[in-house]
Coordinates of C-alpha atoms and ligand atoms in Angstrom, one line a residue:
M1 CA -4.1 -17.5 22.5
L2 CA -3.4 -20.7 24.3
A3 CA -5.4 -23.3 22.9
L4 CA -6.6 -26.0 25.4
G5 CA -7.5 -29.2 24.3
G6 CA -6.5 -31.3 21.2
N7 CA -9.4 -31.9 19.0
S8 CA -10.3 -28.7 17.5
P9 CA -11.7 -27.2 20.6
P10 CA -15.0 -25.1 20.6
A11 CA -14.4 -21.6 21.3
A12 CA -15.1 -21.7 24.9
T13 CA -11.8 -23.7 25.3
T14 CA -9.5 -20.9 23.7
L15 CA -8.1 -18.6 26.3
S16 CA -5.8 -15.3 26.3
F17 CA -2.6 -16.1 27.4
T18 CA -2.1 -12.8 28.9
S19 CA -5.4 -13.3 30.7
A20 CA -5.1 -16.7 31.9
I21 CA -1.7 -16.4 33.3
S22 CA -2.6 -12.6 35.5
S23 CA -4.8 -15.1 37.5
N24 CA -4.7 -19.2 38.3
K25 CA -8.1 -18.7 39.4
E26 CA -9.6 -17.0 36.6
L27 CA -7.9 -19.6 34.2
T28 CA -9.5 -22.7 36.5
A29 CA -12.7 -21.4 36.2
S30 CA -12.4 -20.9 32.2
V31 CA -11.3 -24.2 32.1
A32 CA -13.7 -25.8 33.9
T33 CA -16.4 -24.3 31.9
S34 CA -15.1 -25.2 28.8
N35 CA -14.7 -28.7 29.7
S36 CA -18.2 -29.1 30.9
S37 CA -19.5 -27.9 27.4
F38 CA -16.8 -29.7 26.0
R39 CA -18.4 -33.2 27.5
L40 CA -21.7 -31.9 26.1
S41 CA -20.6 -31.9 22.6
T42 CA -18.1 -34.8 22.5
V43 CA -19.5 -37.7 23.7
A44 CA -18.3 -40.2 21.8
S45 CA -15.3 -38.8 22.3
A46 CA -11.7 -41.6 22.5
V47 CA -10.3 -39.4 25.4
P48 CA -10.9 -41.0 28.8
M49 CA -12.9 -38.6 31.0
V50 CA -11.8 -37.6 34.2
K51 CA -14.0 -36.7 37.3
K52 CA -11.1 -33.7 38.0
T53 CA -10.4 -31.0 36.1
S54 CA -7.5 -28.8 37.2
S55 CA -5.4 -27.0 34.8
G56 CA -2.3 -27.9 33.5
V57 CA -0.7 -24.3 34.1
N58 CA -0.3 -25.5 37.6
F59 CA 2.2 -27.8 36.6
I60 CA 4.2 -24.7 35.2
R61 CA 7.1 -23.3 37.6
P62 CA 6.0 -20.3 38.5
H63 CA 8.2 -17.8 37.4
L64 CA 7.3 -19.0 33.7
R65 CA 3.8 -18.5 34.2
T66 CA 4.3 -14.8 33.5
L67 CA 7.3 -14.9 30.8
A68 CA 6.1 -13.0 27.6
P69 CA 7.1 -15.4 24.8
Y70 CA 10.1 -14.5 22.6
T71 CA 9.0 -12.8 19.3
P72 CA 10.9 -15.0 16.7
I73 CA 11.2 -13.6 12.8
E74 CA 9.2 -15.3 10.4
P75 CA 10.9 -18.3 7.9
F76 CA 10.6 -17.8 4.5
E77 CA 7.5 -20.2 3.8
I78 CA 5.4 -18.5 6.9
L79 CA 6.5 -14.7 5.5
S80 CA 5.7 -16.0 1.6
A81 CA 2.0 -17.4 2.5
R82 CA 1.2 -14.4 4.7
L83 CA 2.6 -11.7 2.2
G84 CA 1.2 -13.7 -1.0
R85 CA 4.5 -13.9 -2.8
A86 CA 7.0 -16.6 -3.6
P87 CA 9.9 -16.9 -1.5
H88 CA 12.3 -15.3 -4.3
E89 CA 10.5 -12.4 -4.2
I90 CA 10.9 -11.3 -0.8
I91 CA 13.8 -9.3 0.0
K92 CA 14.6 -10.9 3.6
L93 CA 16.7 -8.4 5.8
D94 CA 15.2 -8.8 9.1
A95 CA 17.1 -11.0 11.1
N96 CA 21.1 -10.6 10.1
E97 CA 21.1 -13.8 7.9
N98 CA 24.0 -14.1 4.9
P99 CA 22.3 -14.1 1.7
Y100 CA 24.6 -15.7 0.0
G101 CA 24.6 -19.5 2.1
P102 CA 27.3 -21.4 2.7
P103 CA 30.2 -22.7 0.3
P104 CA 29.0 -25.0 -2.5
E105 CA 31.0 -28.1 -0.7
V106 CA 28.2 -27.9 2.8
M107 CA 25.2 -28.7 -0.1
E108 CA 27.5 -31.5 -1.4
A109 CA 28.5 -32.8 1.8
L110 CA 25.1 -33.2 3.2
G111 CA 24.1 -34.6 0.2
K112 CA 26.7 -37.3 1.0
M113 CA 26.6 -37.1 4.6
Q114 CA 27.2 -40.9 6.4
F115 CA 25.2 -42.6 8.9
P116 CA 22.3 -39.8 9.8
N117 CA 20.6 -42.9 10.9
I118 CA 23.2 -43.0 14.1
Y119 CA 23.4 -40.3 17.1
P120 CA 26.1 -37.8 16.2
D121 CA 29.5 -37.3 18.0
P122 CA 28.4 -35.9 21.3
E123 CA 31.7 -34.4 21.6
S124 CA 31.6 -33.1 18.2
R125 CA 35.5 -34.0 17.9
R126 CA 35.7 -33.2 14.3
L127 CA 33.9 -29.4 14.1
R128 CA 36.1 -29.0 17.5
A129 CA 39.3 -29.7 15.9
A130 CA 38.8 -27.6 12.6
L131 CA 37.5 -25.0 15.0
A132 CA 40.9 -25.0 17.0
E133 CA 42.8 -24.9 13.9
D134 CA 40.7 -21.9 12.7
S135 CA 40.7 -19.8 15.8
G136 CA 44.3 -20.6 17.2
L137 CA 43.0 -21.6 20.6
G138 CA 42.9 -25.5 21.6
A139 CA 40.1 -27.6 21.3
E140 CA 39.9 -28.6 24.7
H141 CA 38.7 -24.9 25.4
I142 CA 35.8 -25.1 22.6
L143 CA 32.1 -26.4 23.2
V144 CA 29.7 -26.2 20.2
G145 CA 26.0 -25.7 20.2
C146 CA 22.8 -26.0 18.6
G147 CA 23.9 -22.0 17.4
A148 CA 25.3 -19.6 20.3
D149 CA 21.5 -19.6 21.1
E150 CA 21.8 -22.9 22.9
L151 CA 25.1 -21.7 24.4
I152 CA 23.5 -18.7 26.1
D153 CA 20.8 -20.5 27.9
L154 CA 23.4 -23.7 28.6
I155 CA 26.1 -20.6 30.4
M156 CA 22.6 -19.6 31.9
R157 CA 21.6 -23.4 33.5
C158 CA 25.2 -24.1 34.5
T159 CA 25.6 -21.0 36.5
L160 CA 22.8 -19.2 37.7
E161 CA 21.2 -19.4 41.3
Q162 CA 16.9 -18.0 41.0
S163 CA 18.7 -14.8 43.2
D164 CA 21.7 -14.3 41.1
V165 CA 21.5 -11.1 39.0
V166 CA 22.6 -10.8 35.2
L167 CA 23.8 -7.8 34.1
D168 CA 22.2 -6.3 30.6
C169 CA 23.3 -3.2 28.5
P170 CA 20.1 -2.9 26.0
P171 CA 19.6 -1.8 23.4
T172 CA 21.5 -5.2 22.5
F173 CA 20.2 -8.7 21.8
T174 CA 17.4 -9.8 23.2
M175 CA 18.0 -13.5 23.7
Y176 CA 20.5 -12.4 27.4
A177 CA 17.0 -11.0 28.8
F178 CA 14.5 -13.8 27.5
D179 CA 16.8 -16.6 28.7
T180 CA 17.3 -15.0 32.3
A181 CA 14.0 -15.0 32.6
V182 CA 13.6 -18.5 31.3
N183 CA 16.2 -19.8 34.4
G184 CA 14.3 -17.7 36.6
A185 CA 16.9 -15.4 37.6
E186 CA 17.1 -11.3 38.1
L187 CA 18.0 -9.0 34.7
V188 CA 19.3 -5.6 35.9
K189 CA 19.6 -3.0 32.7
V190 CA 22.4 -0.7 32.4
P191 CA 21.1 0.9 29.5
R192 CA 23.5 2.0 26.6
K193 CA 24.6 5.7 26.1
K194 CA 22.9 7.7 22.9
D195 CA 25.6 6.5 20.5
F196 CA 25.1 2.8 22.2
S197 CA 28.6 2.6 23.7
L198 CA 28.6 1.4 27.3
D199 CA 28.3 3.7 30.4
M200 CA 30.8 2.6 32.2
P201 CA 30.4 4.2 35.0
A202 CA 26.9 3.1 35.6
V203 CA 28.2 -0.2 34.7
L204 CA 30.4 -0.2 37.5
A205 CA 28.1 1.0 39.8
A206 CA 26.0 -2.1 39.0
I207 CA 28.4 -4.1 39.3
E208 CA 29.1 -2.9 42.9
K209 CA 25.2 -2.2 43.8
H210 CA 23.8 -5.8 42.6
K211 CA 27.0 -8.2 42.4
P212 CA 25.9 -9.7 39.7
K213 CA 27.1 -13.1 38.4
I214 CA 27.2 -12.6 34.6
I215 CA 27.6 -9.9 32.5
F216 CA 26.7 -9.9 28.7
L217 CA 28.5 -7.5 26.1
T218 CA 28.0 -8.2 22.2
S219 CA 30.7 -6.5 20.1
P220 CA 29.6 -5.9 17.8
N221 CA 26.2 -5.0 19.2
N222 CA 23.2 -5.9 17.8
P223 CA 21.1 -3.7 16.8
D224 CA 23.7 -1.3 16.1
G225 CA 27.0 -2.3 15.4
S226 CA 29.4 -0.5 17.9
L227 CA 32.4 -2.2 19.1
I228 CA 33.1 -2.4 22.6
K229 CA 36.7 -0.8 23.4
E230 CA 39.3 -2.2 24.7
E231 CA 39.6 -0.8 27.9
E232 CA 36.5 -0.4 29.0
L233 CA 36.5 -4.6 27.8
L234 CA 39.9 -4.9 30.5
E235 CA 38.1 -2.8 33.3
I236 CA 34.9 -5.2 33.3
L237 CA 36.6 -8.4 33.0
N238 CA 39.0 -7.0 36.2
Q239 CA 35.8 -7.0 38.4
D240 CA 34.5 -10.3 40.1
L241 CA 31.9 -11.7 37.5
L242 CA 31.6 -13.5 34.4
V243 CA 31.6 -11.9 31.5
V244 CA 29.9 -13.3 28.0
L245 CA 31.5 -11.9 25.0
D246 CA 29.4 -12.7 22.3
E247 CA 31.1 -12.0 18.8
A248 CA 28.1 -13.4 16.8
Y249 CA 29.5 -10.8 14.0
I250 CA 33.2 -10.6 14.7
E251 CA 34.0 -11.3 11.2
F252 CA 32.5 -8.1 9.9
A253 CA 34.3 -5.6 11.9
G254 CA 38.2 -5.9 11.3
E255 CA 39.3 -7.0 14.3
P256 CA 40.6 -10.4 15.6
S257 CA 38.4 -12.5 17.8
R258 CA 39.0 -12.5 21.8
M259 CA 38.4 -16.4 21.4
T260 CA 42.5 -16.7 22.9
W261 CA 41.7 -14.9 26.3
V262 CA 39.9 -17.3 27.8
K263 CA 43.4 -19.2 28.3
E264 CA 44.6 -15.6 30.1
Y265 CA 41.0 -14.7 31.9
E266 CA 39.2 -17.3 34.2
N267 CA 36.0 -14.9 34.0
L268 CA 35.7 -14.8 30.4
I269 CA 33.4 -17.1 27.4
V270 CA 33.5 -15.6 23.7
L271 CA 30.7 -16.5 21.4
R272 CA 30.5 -17.3 18.0
T273 CA 28.0 -18.8 15.4
F274 CA 28.2 -20.0 11.8
S275 CA 25.1 -18.7 11.5
K276 CA 26.5 -15.2 9.8
R277 CA 29.9 -16.0 8.6
A278 CA 29.4 -19.3 7.0
G279 CA 25.3 -18.6 5.9
L280 CA 24.6 -21.6 8.0
A281 CA 21.8 -20.0 10.5
G282 CA 18.8 -22.5 9.4
I283 CA 21.0 -25.6 10.2
R284 CA 22.2 -24.0 13.6
V285 CA 25.3 -24.7 15.0
G286 CA 27.5 -21.8 17.2
Y287 CA 30.4 -22.3 19.1
G288 CA 32.1 -20.9 22.5
A289 CA 35.3 -20.7 24.1
F290 CA 35.9 -21.5 27.4
P291 CA 38.1 -21.0 30.4
S292 CA 39.1 -24.9 31.2
S293 CA 37.6 -24.4 34.9
I294 CA 34.1 -23.5 33.3
I295 CA 34.0 -25.8 30.3
E296 CA 33.9 -29.0 32.2
Y297 CA 30.7 -28.2 33.9
L298 CA 29.2 -27.5 30.6
W299 CA 30.0 -30.9 29.0
R300 CA 28.7 -32.2 32.0
A301 CA 25.2 -30.5 31.2
K302 CA 24.9 -30.2 27.7
Q303 CA 22.2 -32.7 26.1
P304 CA 24.4 -35.2 24.8
Y305 CA 23.7 -34.8 21.4
N306 CA 22.6 -31.3 21.1
V307 CA 25.1 -30.8 17.9
S308 CA 23.3 -33.0 14.9
V309 CA 25.3 -35.4 12.1
A310 CA 24.1 -32.5 9.3
A311 CA 25.6 -29.5 11.4
E312 CA 28.8 -31.2 12.0
V313 CA 29.4 -32.3 8.6
A314 CA 28.1 -28.6 7.2
A315 CA 30.1 -27.1 9.6
C316 CA 33.1 -28.7 8.7
A317 CA 32.4 -28.4 5.6
A318 CA 31.8 -24.5 5.4
L319 CA 35.5 -24.2 7.5
G320 CA 37.3 -26.4 4.4
N321 CA 36.7 -23.8 2.0
K322 CA 37.9 -20.3 3.9
D323 CA 38.2 -18.6 0.0
Y324 CA 35.2 -18.7 0.1
L325 CA 34.0 -17.4 3.5
E326 CA 36.4 -14.5 3.1
D327 CA 35.1 -13.7 -0.3
V328 CA 31.4 -13.5 0.8
K329 CA 32.7 -11.7 4.3
N330 CA 34.6 -8.9 2.0
K331 CA 31.2 -8.8 -0.6
L332 CA 28.8 -8.1 2.4
I333 CA 31.7 -5.2 4.4
T334 CA 31.7 -3.8 0.5
E335 CA 27.6 -3.8 0.4
R336 CA 27.2 -2.5 4.0
D337 CA 29.5 0.7 3.0
R338 CA 27.7 1.8 0.0
M339 CA 24.4 0.8 1.9
Y340 CA 25.3 3.5 4.6
K341 CA 26.6 5.9 2.4
L342 CA 23.1 5.5 0.6
L343 CA 21.3 6.1 3.7
L344 CA 22.5 9.3 4.4
D345 CA 21.0 10.8 1.7
V346 CA 17.7 9.5 2.6
P347 CA 16.0 13.1 4.8
F348 CA 13.9 10.8 7.5
L349 CA 16.8 8.2 8.1
S350 CA 19.8 8.4 10.0
P351 CA 22.1 5.7 10.0
Y352 CA 24.5 4.7 13.0
P353 CA 28.4 3.6 11.4
S354 CA 28.3 -0.2 11.8
H355 CA 30.7 -2.7 12.1
A356 CA 28.4 -5.6 11.7
N357 CA 26.0 -7.3 8.8
F358 CA 23.5 -4.4 9.3
I359 CA 22.8 -0.8 10.0
L360 CA 20.8 0.7 12.3
C361 CA 18.5 3.7 11.2
S362 CA 16.8 6.1 13.8
V363 CA 13.8 7.5 12.0
T364 CA 14.4 11.0 12.4
D365 CA 11.1 12.4 10.5
P366 CA 8.2 12.7 13.6
S367 CA 5.6 12.2 11.3
K368 CA 7.3 8.4 10.4
S369 CA 6.9 5.5 12.3
A370 CA 9.6 2.9 12.2
K371 CA 6.4 0.4 13.1
Q372 CA 4.8 1.7 9.9
L373 CA 7.5 1.7 7.5
K374 CA 8.4 -1.3 8.4
A375 CA 4.5 -2.5 7.4
D376 CA 4.5 -0.6 3.7
L377 CA 8.3 -2.2 3.5
A378 CA 6.9 -5.6 4.0
K379 CA 3.7 -4.6 1.7
E380 CA 6.4 -4.0 -1.1
G381 CA 8.4 -7.5 0.0
V382 CA 11.2 -6.2 1.9
M383 CA 11.4 -7.0 5.4
V384 CA 13.2 -5.0 8.0
R385 CA 13.4 -5.1 11.6
Y386 CA 12.1 -2.6 13.8
Y387 CA 11.9 -1.0 17.2
E388 CA 9.2 0.6 19.7
K389 CA 10.1 0.5 22.8
E390 CA 9.9 3.1 25.4
D391 CA 13.0 3.5 25.6
F392 CA 14.2 2.6 22.5
R393 CA 12.0 4.1 20.0
N394 CA 11.6 4.8 16.1
F395 CA 14.2 2.7 14.9
I396 CA 14.9 0.4 11.9
R397 CA 17.6 -2.3 11.5
I398 CA 18.7 -3.0 7.8
S399 CA 20.8 -6.2 7.4
V400 CA 23.2 -6.3 4.3
G401 CA 22.4 -8.4 1.2
K402 CA 23.7 -8.5 -2.0
P403 CA 23.7 -5.4 -4.1
E404 CA 20.5 -5.9 -5.9
H405 CA 18.7 -6.8 -2.2
T406 CA 20.0 -2.9 -1.6
D407 CA 19.2 -1.6 -4.3
A408 CA 15.6 -3.4 -4.1
F409 CA 15.3 -1.6 -0.5
F410 CA 15.8 1.8 -1.9
K411 CA 13.3 1.3 -4.6
A412 CA 10.8 -0.2 -2.1
L413 CA 12.0 3.0 0.9
A414 CA 11.2 5.6 -2.3
K415 CA 7.7 4.5 -3.0
V416 CA 6.6 4.0 0.2
A417 CA 8.1 7.5 1.6
Q418 CA 5.5 9.2 -0.4
K419 CA 2.8 7.8 1.6
Ligands
PLP501 C1 24.2 -11.2 19.0 C2 23.9 -12.0 18.9 N1 24.5 -13.9 18.9 C3 23.7 -14.5 18.9 C4 22.7 -14.5 18.0 C5 22.6 -16.1 18.1 O1 23.2 -17.1 16.8 P1 22.8 -18.6 16.6 O2 21.9 -18.6 15.4 O3 24.1 -18.9 16.5 O4 22.1 -19.2 17.5 C6 22.5 -13.6 17.4 C7 21.5 -13.8 16.2 O5 20.8 -13.0 15.6 C8 23.0 -12.6 17.9 O6 22.7 -11.1 17.0

């Protein structure tokens, strides 16, 4: 629901967003009606009256008026209030966060943070130097953002005209489709095969037919954890389009990042993040590797202070303790493999092998629905993600946590399975 008007609006000033966006006229009429009742009941309002009422929606860019809002995952505080459980009683396995959190040096560095009163370095020089050392790629190829999410949007803002096409291979990370819509470009979907590998003949045919400007490839892919095959990546890189390779989960894959490839391929961008590997999802730091010919324009278009002082301090401190990052990664991989084996024994679930910090399962018993399963598990304090789209139906995705989280998940699953 979209609330129009600031101070506790009467019922008449609340509009259903979906019905409002279906017709401008309808919206204007409703606003006019609600404003007249508002006038009658709030004579003493300090807000000066305007003679003519027109809807604020008219100021919104037309392509955004029909945009479906992104449904984010709820944070601990909100969940805690909704489920009536303290945050530490909630097992949060729905957003692929890292339950170990960052190395202890991060909290220490944040506590000692100097100059939070001064704007941050617009070039994030200290962090980019640390990332250069970490990745083996020169800092001049690296740009940092407020999460990889910001960089996805920034890339689109720098490259897409309204008539341009973005190629998406669902099921995959939904921000590519969301940001394409926000940027007013056209999305062409080439669904993955049943095993979630790319449908290469269809991808190549779509490139030929739609001449997309960008393709997003995710390896490991979210939500199933599969890797892109090297020969397929090379074949797509040989086409005339920009390839954005999203490596948000590459640390869990047992294969190296392809960040350094951007020196060879003028049409490749590689995205990474501190959210998963370093347990910094809440701090918001992501980074990307770019060819020199592209990065220059992102520098020009990005918000100058997109990476906060706190984010840079935290990310640098995290990179300063590689042993911790390595240890946590190994723990999560071990736990993923244990969880996978346990899932194989659940009669109504079929897990997919994963190279990331989550496992996708198809709900194979037709009498059970993924949505219901998610709701039942939530009542037990265990949060997982479910998928119920027309072309991707009856799946749940479980993030890998600590061993005790896995145990709590299976305990809750056994309980709800009896329903
Ligand atoms: C494939 C993929 N890319 C990017 C992101 C976002 O990363 P960040 O937290 O750095 O914005 C996610 C988050 O879940 C993801 O799954």
